[in-house]
Amino acid sequence: MAVPSAPWALCPSTTDPDTAAEWLSWTAVGMEGICFKRLEDPYRPSTRGWRKYKVRETQEAIVGAITGSLAAPRSLLLGRLDARGHLQYTGRTTTLARPASTLLSGLLVPAAAGHLWTGWTFSAGWGTREALTVTLVQPEVVVEVAADVARDSAGRFRHPARLHRIRPDMTPADMPLFTAD
């Protein structure tokens, strides 16, 4: 069998829960989570027999756009300011629960001229060319999201984040700056 080259690596296996728990602390080196299966189950291509436990973290993000309408936002497109003060896209949320959508509808304001995302196209999903229909909003609302630690090479979430709560106690200036690292 050929040994994979970077960024891929062969992963060890264990039946010891303490060892697996230790591996979950390795997010700084790219560990996204662990896969697990029953010992007697073989690998079966194109079958969902294995499960994955993803490491998640919560962090704040700025709402820069939405899907749906201002009266009933469906999902949020998120960003963070970089060192130049530009709003960098970091990802989007899963579909919002109705109570959160209702609460956000009273906080979101249509974008003024000169929004940094004017003219941008956002993909509807990983590996698709379908574009989302979005409404740009003033980047003033801060939310806390739960996201798994997987990021792409540009520092964006690889998977949709889950809205945890709205942060009316924070402004975009209170947040750490965006970095792709």
Coordinates of N, CA and C in Angstrom, one line a residue:
M1 N 0.8 -1.2 0.0 CA 0.0 0.0 0.0 C 0.9 1.2 0.0
A2 N 0.5 2.2 -0.8 CA 1.3 3.5 -0.9 C 1.0 4.3 0.3
V3 N 2.0 5.0 0.8 CA 1.8 5.9 2.0 C 1.4 7.3 1.5
P4 N 0.3 7.8 2.0 CA -0.1 9.1 1.5 C 0.9 10.2 1.8
S5 N 0.8 11.3 1.0 CA 1.7 12.4 1.3 C 0.9 13.6 1.8
A6 N 1.5 14.6 2.4 CA 0.8 15.7 3.0 C -0.1 16.4 1.9
P7 N -1.3 16.8 2.3 CA -1.7 16.9 3.7 C -2.4 15.7 4.3
W8 N -2.3 14.6 3.7 CA -3.0 13.4 4.1 C -2.0 12.6 5.0
A9 N -2.6 11.8 6.0 CA -1.8 11.0 6.9 C -2.6 9.8 7.2
L10 N -1.9 8.7 7.4 CA -2.6 7.5 7.9 C -2.9 7.7 9.4
C11 N -4.0 7.3 9.8 CA -4.5 7.6 11.2 C -4.4 6.3 12.0
P12 N -4.0 6.4 13.2 CA -3.9 5.3 14.1 C -5.3 4.9 14.5
S13 N -5.4 3.7 15.1 CA -6.7 3.3 15.6 C -6.6 2.8 17.1
T14 N -7.7 2.8 17.8 CA -7.6 2.4 19.2 C -9.0 1.9 19.6
T15 N -9.0 1.1 20.7 CA -10.2 0.7 21.3 C -10.3 1.3 22.7
D16 N -9.3 2.2 23.0 CA -9.2 2.8 24.4 C -9.9 4.2 24.3
P17 N -11.0 4.4 25.1 CA -11.7 5.6 25.1 C -10.8 6.8 25.6
D18 N -9.8 6.6 26.5 CA -9.0 7.7 26.9 C -8.0 8.1 25.8
T19 N -7.5 7.2 25.0 CA -6.7 7.6 23.9 C -7.5 8.4 22.9
A20 N -8.7 7.9 22.6 CA -9.5 8.6 21.6 C -9.8 10.1 22.1
A21 N -10.1 10.2 23.4 CA -10.4 11.5 24.0 C -9.2 12.4 23.9
E22 N -8.0 11.9 24.1 CA -6.7 12.7 23.9 C -6.6 13.2 22.4
W23 N -6.9 12.3 21.5 CA -6.8 12.7 20.1 C -7.7 13.9 19.8
L24 N -8.8 14.0 20.4 CA -9.8 15.1 20.2 C -9.2 16.4 20.6
S25 N -8.1 16.4 21.4 CA -7.5 17.7 21.8 C -6.5 18.2 20.7
W26 N -6.3 17.5 19.7 CA -5.3 17.8 18.7 C -5.8 18.7 17.5
T27 N -6.8 19.5 17.8 CA -7.3 20.4 16.7 C -6.3 21.3 16.2
A28 N -5.3 21.8 16.9 CA -4.3 22.7 16.5 C -3.5 22.1 15.3
V29 N -3.4 20.8 15.2 CA -2.7 20.2 14.1 C -3.6 19.7 13.0
G30 N -4.8 20.1 13.0 CA -5.8 19.7 12.0 C -6.7 18.6 12.3
M31 N -6.7 18.1 13.5 CA -7.7 17.0 13.8 C -9.1 17.6 13.9
E32 N -10.0 17.1 13.0 CA -11.3 17.6 13.0 C -12.3 16.7 13.8
G33 N -11.9 15.5 14.1 CA -12.8 14.6 14.9 C -12.3 13.2 14.7
I34 N -13.1 12.3 15.1 CA -12.7 10.8 15.0 C -13.8 10.1 14.4
C35 N -13.4 9.0 13.6 CA -14.4 8.1 13.0 C -14.4 6.9 13.9
F36 N -15.6 6.3 14.0 CA -15.7 5.1 14.8 C -16.7 4.1 14.2
K37 N -16.5 2.9 14.5 CA -17.4 1.8 14.0 C -17.3 0.6 14.9
R38 N -18.1 -0.4 14.7 CA -18.1 -1.6 15.5 C -16.8 -2.4 15.0
L39 N -16.2 -3.0 15.9 CA -14.9 -3.8 15.6 C -15.1 -4.8 14.5
E40 N -16.3 -5.5 14.5 CA -16.5 -6.5 13.6 C -17.0 -6.0 12.2
D41 N -17.3 -4.7 12.1 CA -17.7 -4.2 10.8 C -16.6 -3.8 9.9
P42 N -16.6 -4.4 8.7 CA -15.5 -4.1 7.7 C -15.9 -2.7 7.0
Y43 N -14.9 -2.2 6.3 CA -15.1 -1.0 5.5 C -16.0 -1.4 4.3
R44 N -17.0 -0.6 4.1 CA -17.9 -0.9 2.9 C -18.0 0.4 2.1
P45 N -17.4 0.4 0.9 CA -17.5 1.6 0.1 C -18.9 2.1 -0.2
S46 N -19.2 3.4 -0.2 CA -20.5 4.0 -0.5 C -21.6 3.6 0.5
T47 N -21.2 3.2 1.7 CA -22.1 2.8 2.7 C -21.8 3.6 4.0
R48 N -22.9 4.1 4.6 CA -22.7 4.9 5.8 C -22.7 4.0 7.1
G49 N -21.7 3.2 7.2 CA -21.6 2.3 8.4 C -20.7 2.9 9.5
W50 N -19.9 3.8 9.1 CA -19.0 4.4 10.1 C -19.7 5.7 10.6
R51 N -19.3 6.2 11.8 CA -19.8 7.5 12.3 C -18.6 8.4 12.6
K52 N -18.9 9.7 12.6 CA -17.8 10.7 12.9 C -18.3 11.6 14.1
Y53 N -17.4 11.7 15.0 CA -17.6 12.7 16.1 C -16.7 13.9 15.7
K54 N -17.4 15.0 15.5 CA -16.7 16.3 15.1 C -16.4 17.1 16.3
V55 N -15.2 17.7 16.4 CA -14.9 18.7 17.4 C -15.5 20.0 17.0
R56 N -16.3 20.6 17.9 CA -17.0 21.9 17.7 C -16.5 22.9 18.7
E57 N -16.5 24.2 18.3 CA -16.2 25.3 19.1 C -17.2 26.4 18.9
T58 N -17.4 27.3 19.8 CA -18.3 28.4 19.6 C -17.4 29.6 19.4
Q59 N -17.9 30.5 18.5 CA -17.2 31.7 18.3 C -18.2 32.8 17.7
E60 N -17.8 34.0 17.8 CA -18.6 35.1 17.3 C -18.4 35.4 15.9
A61 N -19.4 35.9 15.2 CA -19.3 36.2 13.8 C -20.3 37.4 13.5
I62 N -20.0 38.1 12.5 CA -20.8 39.2 12.1 C -21.7 38.8 10.9
V63 N -23.0 39.2 11.0 CA -23.9 38.8 10.0 C -23.7 39.8 8.8
G64 N -23.4 39.3 7.7 CA -23.1 40.2 6.5 C -24.2 40.1 5.4
A65 N -24.9 39.0 5.5 CA -26.0 38.7 4.5 C -26.9 37.6 5.0
I66 N -28.0 37.5 4.4 CA -29.0 36.4 4.8 C -29.5 35.7 3.5
T67 N -30.0 34.5 3.7 CA -30.9 34.0 2.7 C -32.3 34.1 3.3
G68 N -33.3 34.1 2.4 CA -34.7 34.4 2.8 C -34.9 35.9 2.8
S69 N -35.9 36.3 3.5 CA -36.2 37.7 3.5 C -35.8 38.4 4.8
L70 N -35.8 39.7 4.8 CA -35.5 40.4 6.0 C -36.5 40.2 7.1
A71 N -37.8 39.9 6.7 CA -38.8 39.6 7.6 C -38.8 38.2 8.2
A72 N -38.1 37.3 7.4 CA -38.0 35.9 7.9 C -36.7 35.3 7.4
P73 N -35.6 35.7 8.0 CA -34.3 35.2 7.5 C -34.2 33.7 7.6
R74 N -33.7 33.0 6.6 CA -33.6 31.6 6.7 C -32.2 31.1 7.1
S75 N -31.2 31.7 6.7 CA -29.8 31.4 7.2 C -29.0 32.6 7.1
L76 N -27.9 32.6 7.8 CA -27.0 33.8 7.9 C -25.7 33.5 7.2
L77 N -25.2 34.5 6.5 CA -23.9 34.5 5.9 C -23.0 35.3 6.9
L78 N -21.9 34.7 7.3 CA -21.1 35.2 8.4 C -19.7 35.7 8.0
G79 N -19.2 36.7 8.7 CA -17.9 37.2 8.5 C -17.2 37.7 9.7
R80 N -16.0 38.1 9.5 CA -15.2 38.8 10.5 C -14.3 39.9 9.8
L81 N -14.0 40.9 10.6 CA -13.2 42.0 10.0 C -11.8 41.5 10.0
D82 N -11.1 41.9 8.9 CA -9.6 41.7 8.9 C -8.9 42.9 9.4
A83 N -7.6 42.9 9.3 CA -6.8 44.0 9.8 C -7.0 45.3 9.0
R84 N -7.5 45.2 7.8 CA -7.8 46.4 7.0 C -9.3 46.9 7.3
G85 N -10.0 46.2 8.1 CA -11.4 46.6 8.3 C -12.4 46.1 7.3
H86 N -11.9 45.1 6.5 CA -12.8 44.5 5.4 C -13.5 43.3 6.0
L87 N -14.8 43.1 5.7 CA -15.5 42.0 6.2 C -15.2 40.8 5.3
Q88 N -14.5 39.8 5.9 CA -14.1 38.6 5.2 C -15.2 37.5 5.5
Y89 N -15.6 36.8 4.4 CA -16.6 35.8 4.6 C -16.0 34.6 5.3
T90 N -16.7 34.1 6.3 CA -16.2 32.9 7.0 C -17.1 31.7 6.9
G91 N -18.4 31.9 6.5 CA -19.2 30.7 6.3 C -20.7 31.1 6.5
R92 N -21.5 30.1 6.6 CA -22.9 30.4 6.9 C -23.5 29.4 7.9
T93 N -24.7 29.7 8.3 CA -25.4 28.9 9.3 C -26.3 27.8 8.6
T94 N -26.7 26.9 9.4 CA -27.8 26.0 9.1 C -29.1 26.8 9.0
T95 N -30.1 26.2 8.6 CA -31.4 26.9 8.6 C -31.8 27.3 10.0
L96 N -32.2 28.5 10.2 CA -32.6 29.1 11.5 C -33.9 28.5 12.0
A97 N -34.0 28.3 13.3 CA -35.2 28.0 13.9 C -36.1 29.2 13.9
R98 N -37.4 29.0 13.9 CA -38.4 30.1 13.7 C -38.2 31.2 14.8
P99 N -38.0 30.8 16.1 CA -37.9 31.9 17.1 C -36.6 32.8 16.8
A100 N -35.5 32.2 16.4 CA -34.3 32.9 16.1 C -34.5 33.8 14.9
S101 N -35.2 33.3 13.9 CA -35.5 34.0 12.7 C -36.3 35.3 13.0
T102 N -37.3 35.1 13.8 CA -38.2 36.2 14.2 C -37.4 37.2 15.0
L103 N -36.6 36.8 15.9 CA -35.7 37.7 16.7 C -34.8 38.5 15.8
L104 N -34.1 37.8 14.9 CA -33.2 38.5 14.0 C -33.8 39.5 13.1
S105 N -35.1 39.2 12.7 CA -35.7 40.0 11.7 C -35.9 41.5 12.2
G106 N -36.0 41.6 13.5 CA -36.1 43.0 14.1 C -34.7 43.7 14.2
L107 N -33.6 43.0 14.0 CA -32.3 43.5 14.2 C -31.6 43.8 12.9
L108 N -32.0 43.2 11.8 CA -31.2 43.3 10.5 C -31.7 44.5 9.7
V109 N -30.7 45.2 9.2 CA -31.0 46.4 8.4 C -30.4 46.2 7.0
P110 N -31.2 46.5 5.9 CA -30.6 46.4 4.6 C -29.3 47.1 4.4
A111 N -28.4 46.5 3.6 CA -27.1 47.1 3.4 C -27.1 48.4 2.8
A112 N -26.3 49.3 3.2 CA -26.1 50.6 2.5 C -25.2 50.4 1.3
A113 N -25.1 51.4 0.5 CA -24.2 51.4 -0.7 C -22.8 51.1 -0.2
G114 N -22.1 50.4 -1.0 CA -20.7 50.2 -0.7 C -20.4 49.0 0.2
H115 N -21.4 48.1 0.5 CA -21.2 46.9 1.3 C -20.1 46.1 0.6
L116 N -19.2 45.6 1.4 CA -18.0 44.9 0.9 C -18.3 43.7 0.1
W117 N -19.4 43.1 0.3 CA -19.8 41.9 -0.5 C -20.6 42.1 -1.7
T118 N -20.8 43.4 -2.1 CA -21.6 43.7 -3.3 C -20.9 43.1 -4.5
G119 N -21.8 42.3 -5.2 CA -21.3 41.7 -6.4 C -20.7 40.3 -6.2
W120 N -20.6 39.8 -4.9 CA -20.1 38.5 -4.6 C -21.2 37.5 -4.9
T121 N -20.7 36.2 -5.2 CA -21.6 35.1 -5.4 C -21.2 34.1 -4.3
F122 N -22.2 33.5 -3.7 CA -22.0 32.5 -2.6 C -22.5 31.2 -3.1
S123 N -21.7 30.2 -2.9 CA -22.1 28.8 -3.3 C -23.2 28.3 -2.4
A124 N -24.1 27.5 -3.0 CA -25.2 26.9 -2.3 C -24.7 25.7 -1.5
G125 N -23.5 25.2 -1.8 CA -23.0 24.0 -1.1 C -21.7 23.6 -1.6
W126 N -21.0 22.7 -0.8 CA -19.7 22.2 -1.1 C -19.8 21.5 -2.5
G127 N -18.9 21.9 -3.4 CA -18.8 21.2 -4.7 C -19.9 21.5 -5.7
T128 N -20.8 22.5 -5.4 CA -21.8 22.8 -6.4 C -21.6 24.2 -7.0
R129 N -22.1 24.4 -8.2 CA -21.9 25.6 -8.9 C -23.2 26.5 -8.7
E130 N -24.2 25.9 -8.0 CA -25.4 26.7 -7.7 C -25.1 27.8 -6.7
A131 N -25.7 29.0 -7.1 CA -25.4 30.1 -6.2 C -26.6 30.4 -5.3
L132 N -26.3 30.9 -4.1 CA -27.4 31.3 -3.2 C -27.9 32.6 -3.6
T133 N -29.2 32.8 -3.3 CA -29.8 34.1 -3.5 C -29.7 34.8 -2.1
V134 N -29.0 35.9 -2.0 CA -28.8 36.5 -0.7 C -29.2 37.9 -0.7
T135 N -29.5 38.4 0.5 CA -29.8 39.8 0.8 C -28.7 40.4 1.6
L136 N -27.9 41.4 1.2 CA -26.9 41.9 2.0 C -27.5 42.8 3.1
V137 N -26.9 42.7 4.3 CA -27.3 43.5 5.4 C -26.2 44.3 6.0
Q138 N -26.5 45.4 6.7 CA -25.5 46.2 7.4 C -24.7 45.2 8.4
P139 N -23.4 45.2 8.3 CA -22.7 44.2 9.1 C -22.5 44.8 10.6
E140 N -23.7 44.8 11.3 CA -23.7 45.3 12.7 C -24.1 44.3 13.7
V141 N -24.8 43.2 13.3 CA -25.3 42.2 14.2 C -24.2 41.1 14.4
V142 N -23.9 40.9 15.7 CA -22.9 39.8 16.1 C -23.7 38.7 16.6
V143 N -23.4 37.5 16.2 CA -24.0 36.2 16.7 C -22.9 35.3 17.2
E144 N -23.2 34.4 18.0 CA -22.3 33.3 18.4 C -22.8 32.0 17.7
V145 N -21.9 31.3 17.1 CA -22.2 30.1 16.4 C -21.4 29.0 16.9
A146 N -21.9 27.8 16.8 CA -21.2 26.5 17.1 C -20.8 25.9 15.7
A147 N -19.5 25.8 15.5 CA -19.0 25.3 14.2 C -17.9 24.2 14.5
D148 N -17.9 23.2 13.6 CA -16.8 22.3 13.8 C -15.5 22.9 13.4
V149 N -14.4 22.4 13.8 CA -13.1 23.1 13.6 C -12.6 23.0 12.2
A150 N -13.2 22.2 11.3 CA -12.8 22.1 9.9 C -12.9 23.4 9.2
R151 N -11.8 23.8 8.6 CA -11.7 25.1 7.8 C -11.1 24.8 6.5
D152 N -11.4 25.6 5.5 CA -10.8 25.4 4.2 C -9.5 26.3 4.2
S153 N -8.8 26.3 3.0 CA -7.5 27.0 3.0 C -7.6 28.5 3.2
A154 N -8.8 29.0 3.0 CA -9.0 30.5 3.1 C -9.5 30.8 4.5
G155 N -9.6 29.8 5.4 CA -10.0 30.0 6.8 C -11.5 30.0 7.0
R156 N -12.3 29.6 6.0 CA -13.8 29.6 6.1 C -14.2 28.2 6.7
F157 N -15.4 28.2 7.3 CA -16.0 27.0 7.8 C -16.2 26.0 6.6
R158 N -15.8 24.8 6.7 CA -16.1 23.8 5.7 C -17.6 23.3 5.7
H159 N -18.2 23.4 6.9 CA -19.6 23.0 7.1 C -20.4 24.1 7.7
P160 N -21.7 24.1 7.5 CA -22.5 25.2 8.1 C -22.4 25.2 9.6
A161 N -22.5 26.3 10.2 CA -22.4 26.5 11.7 C -23.9 26.6 12.2
R162 N -24.0 26.3 13.5 CA -25.3 26.4 14.1 C -25.4 27.6 14.9
L163 N -26.5 28.4 14.7 CA -26.6 29.6 15.5 C -26.8 29.2 17.0
H164 N -26.0 29.8 17.8 CA -26.1 29.5 19.3 C -26.9 30.6 20.0
R165 N -26.6 31.9 19.7 CA -27.3 33.0 20.2 C -26.9 34.3 19.6
I166 N -27.7 35.3 19.7 CA -27.5 36.6 19.2 C -26.7 37.3 20.4
R167 N -25.7 38.2 20.0 CA -24.8 38.8 21.0 C -25.1 40.3 20.9
P168 N -26.2 40.8 21.5 CA -26.4 42.3 21.5 C -25.4 43.1 22.4
D169 N -24.7 42.4 23.2 CA -23.6 43.0 24.0 C -22.3 43.2 23.3
M170 N -22.2 42.8 22.0 CA -21.0 42.9 21.3 C -21.2 43.7 20.0
T171 N -20.2 44.4 19.6 CA -20.2 45.1 18.3 C -19.1 44.4 17.4
P172 N -19.1 44.6 16.1 CA -18.0 44.0 15.3 C -16.6 44.4 15.8
A173 N -16.5 45.6 16.3 CA -15.2 46.0 16.8 C -14.7 45.3 18.0
D174 N -15.6 44.6 18.7 CA -15.2 43.8 19.9 C -14.6 42.5 19.6
M175 N -14.7 42.1 18.3 CA -14.3 40.7 18.0 C -12.9 40.6 17.6
P176 N -12.3 39.4 17.7 CA -10.9 39.2 17.2 C -10.9 39.4 15.7
L177 N -9.8 39.8 15.1 CA -9.7 39.9 13.7 C -9.7 38.6 13.0
F178 N -10.1 38.6 11.7 CA -10.1 37.4 10.9 C -8.7 37.1 10.5
T179 N -8.3 35.9 10.6 CA -7.0 35.4 10.0 C -7.3 34.0 9.3
A180 N -6.6 33.7 8.3 CA -6.9 32.5 7.6 C -6.2 31.3 8.2
D181 N -5.4 31.5 9.3 CA -4.7 30.5 10.0 C -5.6 29.6 10.8

